[in-house]
Amino acid sequence: MTKTVEMNIQGMTCASCVRRVEKKLGRVPGVQAVSVNLATDSGRVEVEDDTDVSTLVSAVEDAGYEAPREEREYAIRGMTCASCVRRVERAIGRVPDVTGVSVNLATEKALVTGFPAAFQGGAVESAVSDAGYEAEAAGGEALGDEEVDVELAALKRSAWLAGLFTLPLVLVAMGRMLPGVGDGMESLLAERGWMWIELILATPVQFWAGRRFYRTGWAELRHLAPGMNSLVMIGSSAAYFYSLLALLVPSIFPEGTAQTYFEAAGVIVTLILLGRLMEHIARGRTSAAIKQLLRLQARTARVRREGELQEIPVEQVRSGDEVLVRPGEKVPVDGEVIGGESWVDESMISGEPVPVARTAGDEVVGGTLNQNGSLTVRVTRVGAQTVLSQIIRMVEQAQAEKPPIQLMADRIAGVFVPAVLVAAVTTFAVWLAVGPDPALSYAFVAGVSVLLIACPCAMGLATPTAIMVATGKGARMGVLFRRGSALETLARASRVVLDKTGTLTVGRPELTDLEIFDGGENEVLRLLASLESASEHPVADAVVRAASDRGLSLVEPAGFEARTGFGVRASVDGHEVAIGSDRFMEALGVAFESASTAAGRLAADARTPLYAAVDGRLAALLGVADPLKPGSAEAVDALRAAGFEVVMLTGDNRATAQAVASQAGIDRVVAQVLPEQKSEEIRRLQRDGREVVFVGDGINDAPALAQADAGIAIGTGTDIAIEAGEVVLMRGDLRGIVQAVELSRRTRRTILTNFGWAYGYNIALIPLAAGVFYPLTGWLLNPMIAAGAMSLSSVFVLTNSLRLRRFEPSLQAEASAQPAATGAGEDRRCAA
């Protein structure tokens, strides 16, 4: 079998180019015929069906030409497990002209790469539909909540309807077996009348609530890739149609076996639907992170054109335009300051707590917040080239990549489900060939018993029930798991990477040192805090908070003056007071050499030294730093004791980073990392095969959170980091990481126990259901007992999962931790 691939080929200029390309393509294994057209810049290649189309692209590129491809995103609905992902990837991969495909279960998206012909005529959508799922081309943005909610709403409707009919169905079926109750029911209605009621109750569950199992199960069987849906479909259908025959033509069954098992069919469908619903809720959604990032972009810009200021949509801004940014406004695009000076809050990019000074010649980034001055900016990057757009793209790419783990249930189901089907067919065939009369009835009873005893209710519930209980327990502890898969990933991880500012540290400057050279300590601090009360700078806030903590009363300064990059000064209670850098003291003529040695010690300890002068004389040396959060060092010790390698990742300079790491007890430091490099650093740490956990709180951390095998976001940080993280610490206390790890490991053990029971029970009882012991003991498992045993297996799994409610962590996080301010950057006002 062959297929035709239509390629665009760019760079050809003559007939020799055509011959070169044809020769290269002709050497690719599997190529049957090649025809390259110079006039249309295209190529037509006949290849064998199993040929990897990407090898054709490589051949064209090796010849020195280009074979441009398109990349499109599709929303995929109906996937429930890793085997679904593999099935969708195979289906799309078979579409002609597709060169690559990556399907993500968590985001319910497929990223398809191929030649233009691959996307014509709905070929991708048709291939996905034939596989039993639904595909819809997505726009430029991430999938919206509407698409995700469609699947969630459908699951809720199906589960509610199934439960509504299954509850009375079970009561009717089981009630007739209870002493006293059965007699009372028989006095109201004959046995066969109750059977008809069971049929009426079971039918909507089987064919309405459970229609998804038929749709996907048939597709699985048609593609010779049976999975969980196939087994649910066959098992529930066997119970339903066996019961239907027992009701309509009971004479065809051996005596005593013409029983109805409608309740088994209803329970199978209902329990699996509930498991799917819980799994869908636990998995969570990731598209909100992209939407939050998009909201950071300014909608309009004030552009100078033809000598006038015009407010236009930001999409119409061109490179080279001059944009006016007033106080309190967002910087609309990336550019260079050509006029004015101001402080700019770049926390969304840098993750550092201190605004930075921006004057002529400095770069500014779109989406950052201008504070107290007006800036004129010449635009250098627009659209997809801006830093914020690049961050958005990095998050999208990280989320579109396949997760490194595969759910255990689906891996085992890939072998177990076909084995069960073979066992059921073999059982039926053997009984039909050698069984006693009536052989057909015995064969049918044994075959149905095998399917019922092996029905994957317990297997389907093993993971979602444990995840549901664990996520509920975590929420009560202040640890929010946004995706159930994070529990398994976190349990298996062995390396944790911590962001510095706002994660390990408080995230805002604090006055850590105050050395007095002239005057009383409280009086000097009162004068300094009074001066800083007129400033909006975070360092000023640190000084004012220190005075407030001592109960000092402040006065309003007169003649306040702020010099960007140097410091501030004013008159306070008749004294000339100034605070700032050594350059500021030098400019004011203040001798500060006596404090230089102490200032050097502060800088070595990652503290920013500030000089203070009163009436022209050096009065004090202040040290300002972003201190460790309470519990950070304890959390690091606990993580190391749990077998983790702890790494600190920061954009700060190496000296500052090493000082903070030393205080926290961290040995490995990766410093001076630019925002766009954070996700690449995570990828580098993943290359040795170890699973990596990243903990961060800033917008600039979002790509790294998405790239990590498990991302933990600090809940007191930005919404973007929270949405991008798989785990959210609702408090800023890092001891919550230890709690999350311990809960994850306990949950994974619970899931393994669930699987051990579910599969062990099936393996042990399938021979009994198949009638292996019948020749020796006369035992032949009644389908009713098989259905009951199946239910008992599910009860065990549920009970075992509920034990997680009693979990208690070894470390307790504080009820409230210092809130982490998002923001940062180097302190240019007071940098020594």
JSON list of C-alpha atoms in Angstrom, two decimals, residues 408-496:
[
{"chain": "A", "resi": 408, "resn": "MET", "atom": "CA", "xyz": [-0.34, 2.78, 35.26]},
{"chain": "A", "resi": 409, "resn": "ALA", "atom": "CA", "xyz": [-3.90, 1.64, 34.68]},
{"chain": "A", "resi": 410, "resn": "ASP", "atom": "CA", "xyz": [-3.70, 2.32, 30.96]},
{"chain": "A", "resi": 411, "resn": "ARG", "atom": "CA", "xyz": [-0.31, 0.68, 30.57]},
{"chain": "A", "resi": 412, "resn": "ILE", "atom": "CA", "xyz": [-1.56, -2.53, 32.17]},
{"chain": "A", "resi": 413, "resn": "ALA", "atom": "CA", "xyz": [-4.93, -2.30, 30.41]},
{"chain": "A", "resi": 414, "resn": "GLY", "atom": "CA", "xyz": [-3.13, -2.43, 27.09]},
{"chain": "A", "resi": 415, "resn": "VAL", "atom": "CA", "xyz": [-2.31, -6.07, 27.87]},
{"chain": "A", "resi": 416, "resn": "PHE", "atom": "CA", "xyz": [-5.07, -6.98, 30.33]},
{"chain": "A", "resi": 417, "resn": "VAL", "atom": "CA", "xyz": [-8.10, -6.00, 28.26]},
{"chain": "A", "resi": 418, "resn": "PRO", "atom": "CA", "xyz": [-7.22, -8.04, 25.16]},
{"chain": "A", "resi": 419, "resn": "ALA", "atom": "CA", "xyz": [-6.30, -10.94, 27.44]},
{"chain": "A", "resi": 420, "resn": "VAL", "atom": "CA", "xyz": [-9.73, -10.83, 29.10]},
{"chain": "A", "resi": 421, "resn": "LEU", "atom": "CA", "xyz": [-11.48, -10.76, 25.72]},
{"chain": "A", "resi": 422, "resn": "VAL", "atom": "CA", "xyz": [-9.42, -13.74, 24.56]},
{"chain": "A", "resi": 423, "resn": "ALA", "atom": "CA", "xyz": [-10.23, -15.55, 27.84]},
{"chain": "A", "resi": 424, "resn": "ALA", "atom": "CA", "xyz": [-13.97, -14.92, 27.41]},
{"chain": "A", "resi": 425, "resn": "VAL", "atom": "CA", "xyz": [-13.99, -16.08, 23.79]},
{"chain": "A", "resi": 426, "resn": "THR", "atom": "CA", "xyz": [-11.88, -19.14, 24.65]},
{"chain": "A", "resi": 427, "resn": "THR", "atom": "CA", "xyz": [-14.19, -19.98, 27.56]},
{"chain": "A", "resi": 428, "resn": "PHE", "atom": "CA", "xyz": [-17.23, -19.78, 25.31]},
{"chain": "A", "resi": 429, "resn": "ALA", "atom": "CA", "xyz": [-15.59, -21.90, 22.60]},
{"chain": "A", "resi": 430, "resn": "VAL", "atom": "CA", "xyz": [-14.38, -24.61, 24.99]},
{"chain": "A", "resi": 431, "resn": "TRP", "atom": "CA", "xyz": [-17.74, -24.95, 26.72]},
{"chain": "A", "resi": 432, "resn": "LEU", "atom": "CA", "xyz": [-19.50, -25.00, 23.36]},
{"chain": "A", "resi": 433, "resn": "ALA", "atom": "CA", "xyz": [-17.20, -27.80, 22.19]},
{"chain": "A", "resi": 434, "resn": "VAL", "atom": "CA", "xyz": [-17.00, -30.07, 25.24]},
{"chain": "A", "resi": 435, "resn": "GLY", "atom": "CA", "xyz": [-19.65, -28.81, 27.67]},
{"chain": "A", "resi": 436, "resn": "PRO", "atom": "CA", "xyz": [-22.72, -30.83, 28.76]},
{"chain": "A", "resi": 437, "resn": "ASP", "atom": "CA", "xyz": [-26.11, -30.25, 27.20]},
{"chain": "A", "resi": 438, "resn": "PRO", "atom": "CA", "xyz": [-27.32, -27.62, 26.58]},
{"chain": "A", "resi": 439, "resn": "ALA", "atom": "CA", "xyz": [-23.73, -26.62, 25.65]},
{"chain": "A", "resi": 440, "resn": "LEU", "atom": "CA", "xyz": [-24.75, -23.27, 24.22]},
{"chain": "A", "resi": 441, "resn": "SER", "atom": "CA", "xyz": [-26.36, -22.16, 27.48]},
{"chain": "A", "resi": 442, "resn": "TYR", "atom": "CA", "xyz": [-23.40, -23.30, 29.60]},
{"chain": "A", "resi": 443, "resn": "ALA", "atom": "CA", "xyz": [-21.00, -21.57, 27.21]},
{"chain": "A", "resi": 444, "resn": "PHE", "atom": "CA", "xyz": [-22.98, -18.34, 27.41]},
{"chain": "A", "resi": 445, "resn": "VAL", "atom": "CA", "xyz": [-23.16, -18.39, 31.23]},
{"chain": "A", "resi": 446, "resn": "ALA", "atom": "CA", "xyz": [-19.40, -19.04, 31.57]},
{"chain": "A", "resi": 447, "resn": "GLY", "atom": "CA", "xyz": [-18.47, -16.42, 28.98]},
{"chain": "A", "resi": 448, "resn": "VAL", "atom": "CA", "xyz": [-20.65, -13.77, 30.63]},
{"chain": "A", "resi": 449, "resn": "SER", "atom": "CA", "xyz": [-19.24, -14.66, 34.05]},
{"chain": "A", "resi": 450, "resn": "VAL", "atom": "CA", "xyz": [-15.68, -14.10, 32.77]},
{"chain": "A", "resi": 451, "resn": "LEU", "atom": "CA", "xyz": [-16.60, -10.68, 31.37]},
{"chain": "A", "resi": 452, "resn": "LEU", "atom": "CA", "xyz": [-18.41, -9.63, 34.55]},
{"chain": "A", "resi": 453, "resn": "ILE", "atom": "CA", "xyz": [-15.76, -10.85, 36.95]},
{"chain": "A", "resi": 454, "resn": "ALA", "atom": "CA", "xyz": [-13.10, -9.08, 34.87]},
{"chain": "A", "resi": 455, "resn": "CYS", "atom": "CA", "xyz": [-15.04, -5.87, 34.33]},
{"chain": "A", "resi": 456, "resn": "PRO", "atom": "CA", "xyz": [-12.66, -3.02, 35.16]},
{"chain": "A", "resi": 457, "resn": "CYS", "atom": "CA", "xyz": [-14.81, -1.17, 37.70]},
{"chain": "A", "resi": 458, "resn": "ALA", "atom": "CA", "xyz": [-12.16, -1.47, 40.40]},
{"chain": "A", "resi": 459, "resn": "MET", "atom": "CA", "xyz": [-9.41, -0.72, 37.89]},
{"chain": "A", "resi": 460, "resn": "GLY", "atom": "CA", "xyz": [-11.22, 2.36, 36.64]},
{"chain": "A", "resi": 461, "resn": "LEU", "atom": "CA", "xyz": [-11.78, 3.59, 40.19]},
{"chain": "A", "resi": 462, "resn": "ALA", "atom": "CA", "xyz": [-8.33, 2.75, 41.55]},
{"chain": "A", "resi": 463, "resn": "THR", "atom": "CA", "xyz": [-6.75, 6.03, 40.48]},
{"chain": "A", "resi": 464, "resn": "PRO", "atom": "CA", "xyz": [-9.59, 8.64, 40.49]},
{"chain": "A", "resi": 465, "resn": "THR", "atom": "CA", "xyz": [-10.96, 7.72, 43.91]},
{"chain": "A", "resi": 466, "resn": "ALA", "atom": "CA", "xyz": [-7.53, 7.91, 45.55]},
{"chain": "A", "resi": 467, "resn": "ILE", "atom": "CA", "xyz": [-6.85, 11.18, 43.76]},
{"chain": "A", "resi": 468, "resn": "MET", "atom": "CA", "xyz": [-10.22, 12.60, 44.77]},
{"chain": "A", "resi": 469, "resn": "VAL", "atom": "CA", "xyz": [-9.70, 11.80, 48.45]},
{"chain": "A", "resi": 470, "resn": "ALA", "atom": "CA", "xyz": [-6.10, 13.01, 48.38]},
{"chain": "A", "resi": 471, "resn": "THR", "atom": "CA", "xyz": [-6.94, 16.30, 46.69]},
{"chain": "A", "resi": 472, "resn": "GLY", "atom": "CA", "xyz": [-9.70, 16.92, 49.22]},
{"chain": "A", "resi": 473, "resn": "LYS", "atom": "CA", "xyz": [-7.32, 16.19, 52.07]},
{"chain": "A", "resi": 474, "resn": "GLY", "atom": "CA", "xyz": [-4.70, 18.41, 50.49]},
{"chain": "A", "resi": 475, "resn": "ALA", "atom": "CA", "xyz": [-7.15, 21.29, 50.13]},
{"chain": "A", "resi": 476, "resn": "ARG", "atom": "CA", "xyz": [-7.90, 21.12, 53.85]},
{"chain": "A", "resi": 477, "resn": "MET", "atom": "CA", "xyz": [-4.16, 21.36, 54.53]},
{"chain": "A", "resi": 478, "resn": "GLY", "atom": "CA", "xyz": [-3.78, 24.33, 52.18]},
{"chain": "A", "resi": 479, "resn": "VAL", "atom": "CA", "xyz": [-2.21, 22.27, 49.35]},
{"chain": "A", "resi": 480, "resn": "LEU", "atom": "CA", "xyz": [-4.26, 22.47, 46.15]},
{"chain": "A", "resi": 481, "resn": "PHE", "atom": "CA", "xyz": [-3.60, 19.85, 43.46]},
{"chain": "A", "resi": 482, "resn": "ARG", "atom": "CA", "xyz": [-4.85, 21.32, 40.18]},
{"chain": "A", "resi": 483, "resn": "ARG", "atom": "CA", "xyz": [-4.14, 18.11, 38.27]},
{"chain": "A", "resi": 484, "resn": "GLY", "atom": "CA", "xyz": [-4.49, 14.63, 39.66]},
{"chain": "A", "resi": 485, "resn": "SER", "atom": "CA", "xyz": [-1.47, 13.44, 37.67]},
{"chain": "A", "resi": 486, "resn": "ALA", "atom": "CA", "xyz": [0.73, 15.75, 39.78]},
{"chain": "A", "resi": 487, "resn": "LEU", "atom": "CA", "xyz": [0.23, 13.41, 42.74]},
{"chain": "A", "resi": 488, "resn": "GLU", "atom": "CA", "xyz": [2.01, 10.58, 40.98]},
{"chain": "A", "resi": 489, "resn": "THR", "atom": "CA", "xyz": [4.68, 12.82, 39.46]},
{"chain": "A", "resi": 490, "resn": "LEU", "atom": "CA", "xyz": [5.46, 14.49, 42.77]},
{"chain": "A", "resi": 491, "resn": "ALA", "atom": "CA", "xyz": [5.69, 11.10, 44.47]},
{"chain": "A", "resi": 492, "resn": "ARG", "atom": "CA", "xyz": [8.33, 9.92, 41.99]},
{"chain": "A", "resi": 493, "resn": "ALA", "atom": "CA", "xyz": [10.36, 13.14, 41.72]},
{"chain": "A", "resi": 494, "resn": "SER", "atom": "CA", "xyz": [13.82, 13.36, 43.25]},
{"chain": "A", "resi": 495, "resn": "ARG", "atom": "CA", "xyz": [14.90, 16.93, 42.44]},
{"chain": "A", "resi": 496, "resn": "VAL", "atom": "CA", "xyz": [13.18, 20.13, 43.58]}
]
